[in-house]
Short mmCIF file of C-alpha atoms and ligand atoms in Angstrom, two decimals:
data_model
loop_
_atom_site.label_atom_id
_atom_site.label_comp_id
_atom_site.label_asym_id
_atom_site.label_seq_id
_atom_site.Cartn_x
_atom_site.Cartn_y
_atom_site.Cartn_z
CA UNK A 1 41.53 154.14 17.32
CA UNK A 2 39.31 153.85 19.60
CA UNK A 3 37.01 150.98 20.65
CA UNK A 4 33.20 152.26 18.84
CA UNK A 5 30.57 152.81 21.32
CA UNK A 6 28.14 149.62 21.10
CA UNK A 7 27.20 148.90 17.45
CA UNK A 8 24.16 146.48 15.77
CA UNK A 9 21.20 146.41 16.54
CA UNK A 10 21.32 148.86 19.74
CA UNK A 11 20.30 152.32 18.06
CA UNK A 12 17.41 153.72 19.62
CA UNK A 13 14.53 152.79 17.55
CA UNK A 14 13.96 156.04 14.67
CA UNK A 15 10.28 158.06 15.82
CA UNK A 16 7.65 157.93 13.27
CA UNK A 17 6.29 161.44 14.58
CA UNK A 18 9.68 163.07 13.10
CA UNK A 19 8.89 162.09 9.61
CA UNK A 20 4.98 162.37 9.68
CA UNK A 21 4.69 165.61 8.27
CA UNK A 22 6.45 164.29 5.09
CA UNK A 23 4.51 164.17 2.38
CA UNK A 24 6.34 160.99 0.73
CA UNK A 25 5.53 159.17 3.79
CA UNK A 26 2.00 159.96 3.11
CA UNK A 27 2.08 158.26 0.14
CA UNK A 28 0.35 154.99 0.02
CA UNK A 29 2.82 153.53 -2.09
CA UNK A 30 5.77 154.12 -0.04
CA UNK A 31 3.73 153.21 2.84
CA UNK A 32 2.86 149.97 1.55
CA UNK A 33 6.76 149.72 0.21
CA UNK A 34 7.70 150.75 3.55
CA UNK A 35 6.12 148.31 5.56
CA UNK A 36 7.48 145.53 3.54
CA UNK A 37 10.72 146.67 4.36
CA UNK A 38 11.66 143.75 6.98
CA UNK A 39 15.24 143.94 8.65
CA UNK A 40 16.54 140.71 7.41
CA UNK A 41 17.59 137.81 8.54
CA UNK A 42 21.27 136.83 7.78
CA UNK A 43 21.68 134.29 5.06
CA UNK A 44 24.71 132.95 3.86
CA UNK A 45 25.35 132.42 0.55
CA UNK A 46 24.90 127.99 -0.63
CA UNK A 47 28.26 127.04 -0.88
CA UNK A 48 30.27 128.99 1.60
CA UNK A 49 29.47 129.15 5.04
CA UNK A 50 30.94 129.99 7.93
CA UNK A 51 32.59 126.78 9.78
CA UNK A 52 33.06 127.30 13.36
CA UNK A 53 35.40 125.31 15.33
CA UNK A 54 36.22 125.07 18.43
CA UNK A 55 39.38 127.23 19.49
CA UNK A 56 42.31 125.34 21.25
CA UNK A 57 42.46 124.39 24.97
CA UNK A 58 46.06 123.32 25.82
CA UNK A 59 47.99 126.56 24.87
CA UNK A 60 49.93 128.27 27.67
CA UNK A 61 49.47 131.80 28.74
CA UNK A 62 51.99 134.11 27.14
CA UNK A 63 53.21 136.58 29.92
CA UNK A 64 54.31 139.73 28.36
CA UNK A 65 52.56 141.96 26.66
CA UNK A 66 53.13 144.54 23.91
CA UNK A 67 50.78 146.40 21.92
CA UNK A 68 50.93 149.33 19.86
CA UNK A 69 48.63 152.11 18.32
CA UNK A 70 48.38 155.52 16.69
CA UNK A 71 46.18 158.70 15.99
CA UNK A 72 45.99 161.16 13.87
CA UNK A 73 44.56 164.94 13.87
CA UNK A 74 44.49 167.10 10.76
CA UNK A 75 44.12 170.60 11.58
CA UNK A 76 43.02 172.50 8.73
CA UNK A 77 42.25 176.02 8.51
CA UNK A 78 38.69 176.57 7.57
CA UNK A 79 39.68 180.08 5.70
CA UNK A 80 42.06 180.76 2.55
CA UNK A 81 44.72 179.65 2.07
CA UNK A 82 43.76 176.77 4.00
CA UNK A 83 46.48 175.67 5.88
CA UNK A 84 46.82 171.97 6.42
CA UNK A 85 49.17 170.16 9.32
CA UNK A 86 48.61 167.06 10.24
CA UNK A 87 50.01 165.54 13.97
CA UNK A 88 50.76 162.05 14.54
CA UNK A 89 51.60 160.35 17.08
CA UNK A 90 51.84 156.03 18.24
CA UNK A 91 52.84 154.80 20.70
CA UNK A 92 54.02 151.09 22.07
CA UNK A 93 53.17 150.00 25.48
CA UNK A 94 54.71 147.12 27.63
CA UNK A 95 52.77 145.72 30.24
CA UNK A 96 53.08 141.65 31.98
CA UNK A 97 49.88 139.92 32.99
CA UNK A 98 50.84 140.41 37.00
CA UNK A 99 50.19 144.01 36.10
CA UNK A 100 46.67 143.56 34.06
CA UNK A 101 45.61 141.37 36.35
CA UNK A 102 45.93 143.90 39.93
CA UNK A 103 43.66 146.14 36.93
CA UNK A 104 39.87 146.06 37.59
CA UNK A 105 38.41 145.17 34.02
CA UNK A 106 35.21 147.09 34.87
CA UNK A 107 36.09 149.78 36.63
CA UNK A 108 39.80 150.69 36.35
CA UNK A 109 41.49 152.63 38.44
CA UNK A 110 42.44 155.73 35.98
CA UNK A 111 45.93 156.52 38.63
CA UNK A 112 46.59 152.80 38.86
CA UNK A 113 46.44 152.86 35.08
CA UNK A 114 48.28 156.45 34.83
CA UNK A 115 51.22 154.34 36.92
CA UNK A 116 50.68 151.33 34.59
CA UNK A 117 51.36 153.55 31.51
CA UNK A 118 54.30 156.32 32.32
CA UNK A 119 56.42 153.41 33.59
CA UNK A 120 56.11 151.41 30.57
CA UNK A 121 55.19 153.38 27.57
CA UNK A 122 57.32 154.51 24.74
CA UNK A 123 55.48 156.98 22.04
CA UNK A 124 56.49 159.55 19.35
CA UNK A 125 54.76 162.22 17.37
CA UNK A 126 55.83 164.18 14.78
CA UNK A 127 54.28 166.82 12.44
CA UNK A 128 53.23 166.73 8.48
CA UNK A 129 53.20 170.16 6.54
CA UNK A 130 50.51 169.04 3.80
CA UNK A 131 49.16 171.78 2.46
CA UNK A 132 50.35 175.81 2.23
CA UNK A 133 52.29 175.93 4.88
CA UNK A 134 56.52 175.71 3.89
CA UNK A 135 59.51 175.18 5.82
CA UNK A 136 62.16 178.20 4.44
CA UNK A 137 63.55 177.17 0.86
CA UNK A 138 62.00 174.19 0.30
CA UNK A 139 59.06 172.33 -1.44
CA UNK A 140 56.74 170.72 0.37
CA UNK A 141 57.40 167.47 -1.33
CA UNK A 142 60.69 168.01 -0.10
CA UNK A 143 59.94 169.23 3.33
CA UNK A 144 57.42 166.08 3.55
CA UNK A 145 60.23 164.08 2.25
CA UNK A 146 62.55 165.38 4.90
CA UNK A 147 60.20 164.75 7.96
CA UNK A 148 59.31 161.21 7.24
CA UNK A 149 63.44 160.00 7.76
CA UNK A 150 63.68 162.39 10.33
CA UNK A 151 60.28 160.93 12.29
CA UNK A 152 61.50 157.79 11.60
CA UNK A 153 65.14 158.43 13.09
CA UNK A 154 63.06 159.92 15.78
CA UNK A 155 64.70 159.52 19.56
CA UNK A 156 61.26 159.78 21.48
CA UNK A 157 60.81 162.32 24.23
CA UNK A 158 63.34 161.82 27.10
CA UNK A 159 65.56 159.76 24.15
CA UNK A 160 63.55 157.06 25.01
CA UNK A 161 63.60 155.46 21.45
CA UNK A 162 67.12 156.04 20.94
CA UNK A 163 66.13 155.63 16.79
CA UNK A 164 64.58 152.36 17.58
CA UNK A 165 62.49 152.95 14.48
CA UNK A 166 64.56 153.46 12.35
CA UNK A 167 67.15 150.73 13.07
CA UNK A 168 63.58 148.07 13.03
CA UNK A 169 62.93 149.60 9.49
CA UNK A 170 66.39 148.22 8.67
CA UNK A 171 66.09 145.22 10.20
CA UNK A 172 63.27 144.58 8.23
CA UNK A 173 64.26 146.84 4.78
CA UNK A 174 67.46 144.74 4.74
CA UNK A 175 65.94 141.70 6.21
CA UNK A 176 68.95 141.19 8.49
CA UNK A 177 67.82 138.32 10.50
CA UNK A 178 69.55 135.96 8.03
CA UNK A 179 72.76 135.41 7.94
CA UNK A 180 72.98 136.85 4.88
CA UNK A 181 71.05 139.60 4.52
CA UNK A 182 69.93 141.48 1.45
CA UNK A 183 72.68 142.95 0.08
CA UNK A 184 70.53 146.13 -1.42
CA UNK A 185 66.78 147.58 -0.76
CA UNK A 186 64.40 146.24 -3.56
CA UNK A 187 64.34 148.64 -6.49
CA UNK A 188 61.80 151.52 -5.49
CA UNK A 189 60.67 154.62 -7.61
CA UNK A 190 62.75 157.39 -7.70
CA UNK A 191 61.08 160.80 -6.12
CA UNK A 192 63.35 163.17 -8.21
CA UNK A 193 63.40 161.25 -11.75
CA UNK A 194 60.31 158.88 -11.17
CA UNK A 195 62.49 155.46 -12.51
CA UNK A 196 62.06 152.53 -10.54
CA UNK A 197 65.67 152.20 -10.19
CA UNK A 198 66.08 153.88 -6.66
CA UNK A 199 67.58 151.63 -3.99
CA UNK A 200 70.23 151.72 -1.00
CA UNK A 201 73.12 149.21 -0.70
CA UNK A 202 73.32 146.82 2.75
CA UNK A 203 72.50 149.26 5.99
CA UNK A 204 72.47 152.43 4.28
CA UNK A 205 69.76 155.15 5.80
CA UNK A 206 70.67 157.31 2.77
CA UNK A 207 72.59 158.09 -0.58
CA UNK A 208 72.01 158.74 -4.58
CA UNK A 209 69.96 157.58 -6.96
CA UNK A 210 72.12 155.42 -9.99
CA UNK A 211 69.93 157.50 -12.57
CA UNK A 212 70.02 160.67 -11.19
CA UNK A 213 72.31 161.13 -8.91
CA UNK A 214 69.11 162.97 -6.54
CA UNK A 215 69.45 162.14 -3.09
CA UNK A 216 67.05 159.37 -1.61
CA UNK A 217 65.73 158.27 1.92
CA UNK A 218 65.30 155.04 3.21
CA UNK A 219 61.74 155.89 3.30
CA UNK A 220 61.28 156.84 -0.11
CA UNK A 221 60.50 153.10 -0.71
CA UNK A 222 57.63 153.73 0.81
CA UNK A 223 56.64 155.75 -2.08
CA UNK A 224 54.64 158.39 -0.09
CA UNK A 225 55.93 161.14 -2.57
CA UNK A 226 54.13 159.52 -5.21
CA UNK A 227 50.90 161.34 -4.05
CA UNK A 228 52.66 164.04 -3.75
CA UNK A 229 52.83 167.35 -5.66
CA UNK A 230 55.74 169.98 -5.34
CA UNK A 231 52.61 171.58 -2.56
CA UNK A 232 50.23 169.12 -2.47
CA UNK A 233 50.27 166.47 0.27
CA UNK A 234 46.56 164.77 0.66
CA UNK A 235 45.80 163.52 4.49
CA UNK A 236 46.51 159.76 2.89
CA UNK A 237 50.89 160.90 4.06
CA UNK A 238 50.20 161.23 7.24
CA UNK A 239 47.81 157.83 8.37
CA UNK A 240 50.24 156.06 5.46
CA UNK A 241 52.97 157.50 8.19
CA UNK A 242 50.57 156.31 11.22
CA UNK A 243 50.39 153.25 9.47
CA UNK A 244 54.50 152.90 8.85
CA UNK A 245 55.66 154.04 12.62
CA UNK A 246 52.58 151.53 14.50
CA UNK A 247 54.44 148.31 12.54
CA UNK A 248 57.80 149.74 13.58
CA UNK A 249 56.90 150.30 17.23
CA UNK A 250 55.19 146.68 17.58
CA UNK A 251 58.55 145.27 15.59
CA UNK A 252 60.93 147.24 17.52
CA UNK A 253 60.38 144.40 20.68
CA UNK A 254 60.78 141.77 18.48
CA UNK A 255 63.67 142.67 16.90
CA UNK A 256 65.34 143.78 20.51
CA UNK A 257 64.85 140.46 21.67
CA UNK A 258 65.80 138.03 18.41
CA UNK A 259 69.33 140.16 18.59
CA UNK A 260 69.68 139.89 22.48
CA UNK A 261 67.46 136.97 24.17
CA UNK A 262 65.41 135.49 21.81
CA UNK A 263 63.75 133.11 24.39
CA UNK A 264 61.49 136.12 25.51
CA UNK A 265 60.13 135.93 22.64
CA UNK A 266 58.41 132.48 23.47
CA UNK A 267 56.57 134.55 26.25
CA UNK A 268 55.54 137.19 24.73
CA UNK A 269 52.51 138.67 22.74
CA UNK A 270 52.17 141.32 20.54
CA UNK A 271 49.20 143.35 19.98
CA UNK A 272 48.61 145.71 17.57
CA UNK A 273 45.60 147.65 16.67
CA UNK A 274 44.12 147.22 13.30
CA UNK A 275 44.65 144.67 10.88
CA UNK A 276 48.05 143.20 10.22
CA UNK A 277 48.64 144.88 6.76
CA UNK A 278 49.80 147.43 4.99
CA UNK A 279 48.21 149.29 2.23
CA UNK A 280 49.59 150.06 -1.50
CA UNK A 281 53.09 151.20 -1.89
CA UNK A 282 53.79 150.29 2.13
CA UNK A 283 53.21 146.65 1.74
CA UNK A 284 57.19 147.26 0.85
CA UNK A 285 57.35 146.01 3.92
CA UNK A 286 54.61 142.95 4.43
CA UNK A 287 56.30 140.28 2.31
CA UNK A 288 59.46 140.77 4.21
CA UNK A 289 57.76 140.57 7.42
CA UNK A 290 56.32 137.13 6.32
CA UNK A 291 59.66 135.85 5.86
CA UNK A 292 60.62 136.92 9.09
CA UNK A 293 57.60 135.11 10.81
CA UNK A 294 58.35 132.22 9.14
CA UNK A 295 61.85 132.37 9.40
CA UNK A 296 61.40 132.07 13.09
CA UNK A 297 59.59 129.65 13.09
CA UNK A 298 61.97 127.30 11.51
CA UNK A 299 64.31 128.20 14.40
CA UNK A 300 61.79 127.38 17.04
CA UNK A 301 61.20 130.34 17.79
CA UNK A 302 56.75 131.16 16.92
CA UNK A 303 56.44 134.76 17.71
CA UNK A 304 53.30 135.20 18.74
CA UNK A 305 51.08 138.53 16.94
CA UNK A 306 47.70 139.74 17.24
CA UNK A 307 46.14 142.64 15.43
CA UNK A 308 42.73 143.49 16.17
CA UNK A 309 40.25 145.02 13.84
CA UNK A 310 37.40 147.28 15.29
CA UNK A 311 35.61 149.19 11.97
CA UNK A 312 35.39 147.68 8.45
CA UNK A 313 34.01 145.01 6.35
CA UNK A 314 34.76 142.39 8.61
CA UNK A 315 33.99 143.67 11.98
CA UNK A 316 30.51 144.51 10.12
CA UNK A 317 30.29 140.93 8.82
CA UNK A 318 30.77 138.95 12.42
CA UNK A 319 27.73 141.66 14.01
CA UNK A 320 25.65 139.33 11.20
CA UNK A 321 27.47 135.86 11.86
CA UNK A 322 28.36 136.43 15.49
CA UNK A 323 25.65 136.04 17.80
CA UNK A 324 24.57 132.73 15.85
CA UNK A 325 28.18 130.89 16.82
CA UNK A 326 29.03 129.40 19.56
CA UNK A 327 30.26 130.05 22.81
CA UNK A 328 34.55 129.62 22.41
CA UNK A 329 35.35 129.18 19.16
CA UNK A 330 36.69 131.00 16.14
CA UNK A 331 36.30 130.98 12.31
CA UNK A 332 38.85 131.36 9.74
CA UNK A 333 37.53 132.69 6.21
CA UNK A 334 39.60 131.75 3.60
CA UNK A 335 39.58 133.53 -0.26
CA UNK A 336 35.86 132.22 -1.33
CA UNK A 337 33.91 133.65 1.50
CA UNK A 338 35.45 136.54 1.78
CA UNK A 339 35.16 137.23 -1.90
CA UNK A 340 31.69 136.16 -1.39
CA UNK A 341 30.39 136.99 1.50
CA UNK A 342 32.76 139.93 3.10
CA UNK A 343 34.12 141.79 0.10
CA UNK A 344 31.25 141.22 -2.07
CA UNK A 345 33.40 141.00 -4.88
CA UNK A 346 33.05 138.82 -7.85
CA UNK A 347 36.68 137.52 -8.43
CA UNK A 348 39.30 135.11 -8.42
CA UNK A 349 42.06 137.38 -7.19
CA UNK A 350 43.27 136.13 -3.65
CA UNK A 351 42.17 138.54 -1.28
CA UNK A 352 45.20 140.77 0.43
CA UNK A 353 47.77 138.76 -1.07
CA UNK A 354 50.55 141.27 -1.44
CA UNK A 355 49.71 143.64 1.54
CA UNK A 356 48.15 141.28 4.48
CA UNK A 357 50.33 139.23 7.09
CA UNK A 358 48.24 137.33 9.02
CA UNK A 359 45.07 135.57 8.41
CA UNK A 360 42.26 136.92 9.74
CA UNK A 361 39.74 135.38 11.43
CA UNK A 362 36.47 135.95 13.79
CA UNK A 363 36.99 134.83 17.54
CA UNK A 364 34.03 134.27 19.83
CA UNK A 365 35.02 134.43 23.36
CA UNK A 366 31.83 134.50 24.86
CA UNK A 367 28.38 136.03 24.38
CA UNK A 368 29.96 139.73 24.53
CA UNK A 369 33.22 138.98 23.77
CA UNK A 370 33.43 139.06 19.76
CA UNK A 371 36.13 140.15 17.83
CA UNK A 372 38.07 140.43 14.17
CA UNK A 373 41.93 139.10 14.46
CA UNK A 374 44.73 138.70 12.27
CA UNK A 375 47.35 135.85 13.21
CA UNK A 376 50.59 135.87 10.95
CA UNK A 377 50.98 132.84 9.02
CA UNK A 378 53.70 129.93 8.06
CA UNK A 379 53.89 128.29 4.36
CA UNK A 380 57.42 129.08 3.70
CA UNK A 381 56.92 132.85 3.51
CA UNK A 382 54.06 132.30 1.09
CA UNK A 383 50.29 134.00 1.24
CA UNK A 384 48.06 131.54 2.76
CA UNK A 385 44.71 131.73 0.99
CA UNK A 386 42.98 129.23 3.07
CA UNK A 387 44.40 129.13 5.95
CA UNK A 388 43.59 126.73 9.12
CA UNK A 389 44.04 126.81 12.71
CA UNK A 390 47.54 124.85 12.09
CA UNK A 391 49.04 127.91 10.01
CA UNK A 392 48.23 130.54 12.72
CA UNK A 393 51.58 130.99 14.18
CA UNK A 394 51.43 130.40 18.01
CA UNK A 395 47.57 130.42 18.08
CA UNK A 396 47.17 128.00 21.17
CA UNK A 397 48.81 130.80 23.08
CA UNK A 398 47.01 133.67 22.03
CA UNK A 399 43.84 131.46 22.85
CA UNK A 400 44.71 130.80 26.53
CA UNK A 401 45.97 134.63 26.84
CA UNK A 402 42.92 136.33 25.35
CA UNK A 403 41.03 135.74 28.67
CA UNK A 404 43.61 137.64 30.59
CA UNK A 405 43.72 140.79 28.33
CA UNK A 406 39.93 141.36 27.92
CA UNK A 407 38.20 144.83 29.04
CA UNK A 408 35.05 144.78 29.49
CA UNK A 409 35.01 148.49 28.67
CA UNK A 410 33.53 147.80 25.37
CA UNK A 411 32.21 144.55 23.79
CA UNK A 412 35.49 142.36 22.14
CA UNK A 413 38.22 144.81 23.80
CA UNK A 414 41.19 144.18 24.24
CA UNK A 415 43.30 146.12 27.45
CA UNK A 416 46.81 146.25 25.72
CA UNK A 417 45.24 147.84 23.13
CA UNK A 418 42.77 150.18 25.23
CA UNK A 419 45.95 151.33 26.81
CA UNK A 420 48.01 152.25 23.91
CA UNK A 421 45.31 153.68 22.54
CA UNK A 422 44.78 156.63 25.79
CA UNK A 423 48.90 156.97 25.63
CA UNK A 424 48.74 157.49 21.91
CA UNK A 425 45.03 159.06 21.64
CA UNK A 426 45.82 163.11 20.52
CA UNK A 427 42.38 164.24 21.08
CA UNK A 428 43.03 163.67 25.12
CA UNK A 429 46.62 164.47 25.47
CA UNK A 430 48.06 167.09 24.21
CA UNK A 431 44.58 168.37 23.37
CA UNK A 432 43.27 169.36 20.27
CA UNK A 433 42.75 172.56 21.74
CA UNK A 434 46.49 172.96 22.13
CA UNK A 435 47.58 171.44 18.49
CA UNK A 436 45.22 174.28 17.01
CA UNK A 437 46.87 177.05 19.06
CA UNK A 438 50.49 175.25 17.87
CA UNK A 439 48.95 175.34 14.57
CA UNK A 440 48.24 178.99 14.23
CA UNK A 441 50.91 180.39 16.40
CA UNK A 442 52.87 178.82 13.37
CA UNK A 443 50.99 180.48 10.65
CA UNK A 444 51.73 183.70 9.10
CA UNK A 445 55.07 183.82 10.05
CA UNK A 446 55.87 184.22 6.35
ZN1 ZN B 501 66.39 159.23 -9.93
#
């Protein structure tokens, strides 16, 4: 997802003349009321206020940076029968501090960027037949399940991925980092008989449902089929796939180094676009991921990862509280603050307990660079409801690295995400126009 152009109080003022002729504005009452509608000064509720604290200063810079981002484009024909195809692209980029230091943070040379991305990026694209397009002999329901499975197994262009995303999925789902990994997948809803009995034995990618003998893919564990019918899939299926593929992309180098050369992980920062969270049924991966960070920590490897939120309620909240915050500080909201001040929920439920694998925090590096980031926490694999700096894994080194990867192009922007976004962006390459033509060429074949 690209960075947003300036948010906050920088919208041009609405011109009164445009509204002047409307009768409603001429009403005395309306004029009086409008005069009383002031922009409020943001006031926090008593009892839960933002507590900014100084960022640690004693960390060491992490030299190798991996970043990931994805993009999605839904091509929908506005005319009957309203064919809809979704294209999804996700990218993984590796850069080191030396390469980053050579890039001009204000006006980066596009050729230097291109060379950097060409040498160090992996990407993967796929397409889903969402509605009113079909694959010979299959319902869309089964076709999409197969596309999901084949997409995770994709070799990428030039075999660059070599099926690495599937290996990573199995590594997480079967918790292969353990001396004794899981003997089978956690039970999930069978796509055929719908009973919550589907599973696969250790390391298998497909098999049969023990109840109905229907074919099961490992990717069925995400439960995306639950929102589909035989011939209809909502756009959410494609964006959920994007969330899964971004997650598998960023965990691929983690798995690689964990298996081959663990100590390299001490020198890496993994940067993901968006929150460290998997929604709804995708959250099946969140608990094992939390357990991995904990396990790695117990083995003396503090894996440094951040997710950056560039939109949403936490981002909007930062616009309210960030300006008054001191430079070089952070604020880690607890559950009470999140529910009351950010989500505006009157509940004692724990926000994100099932879905998140990182705590959310606000960071103010300087007046221009304020951001919402997520950092994995360590507390025996449990969700941490009142996280402190001590819970955030490798926080000191993350903080020492952030100043080196800031981009001056957008407020709070991180260069590795900006670069990954350039690669993943479907609207720039291949162009949306190309995709439309492609989608068009294949219609009417039946
Ligand atoms: Zn079944």
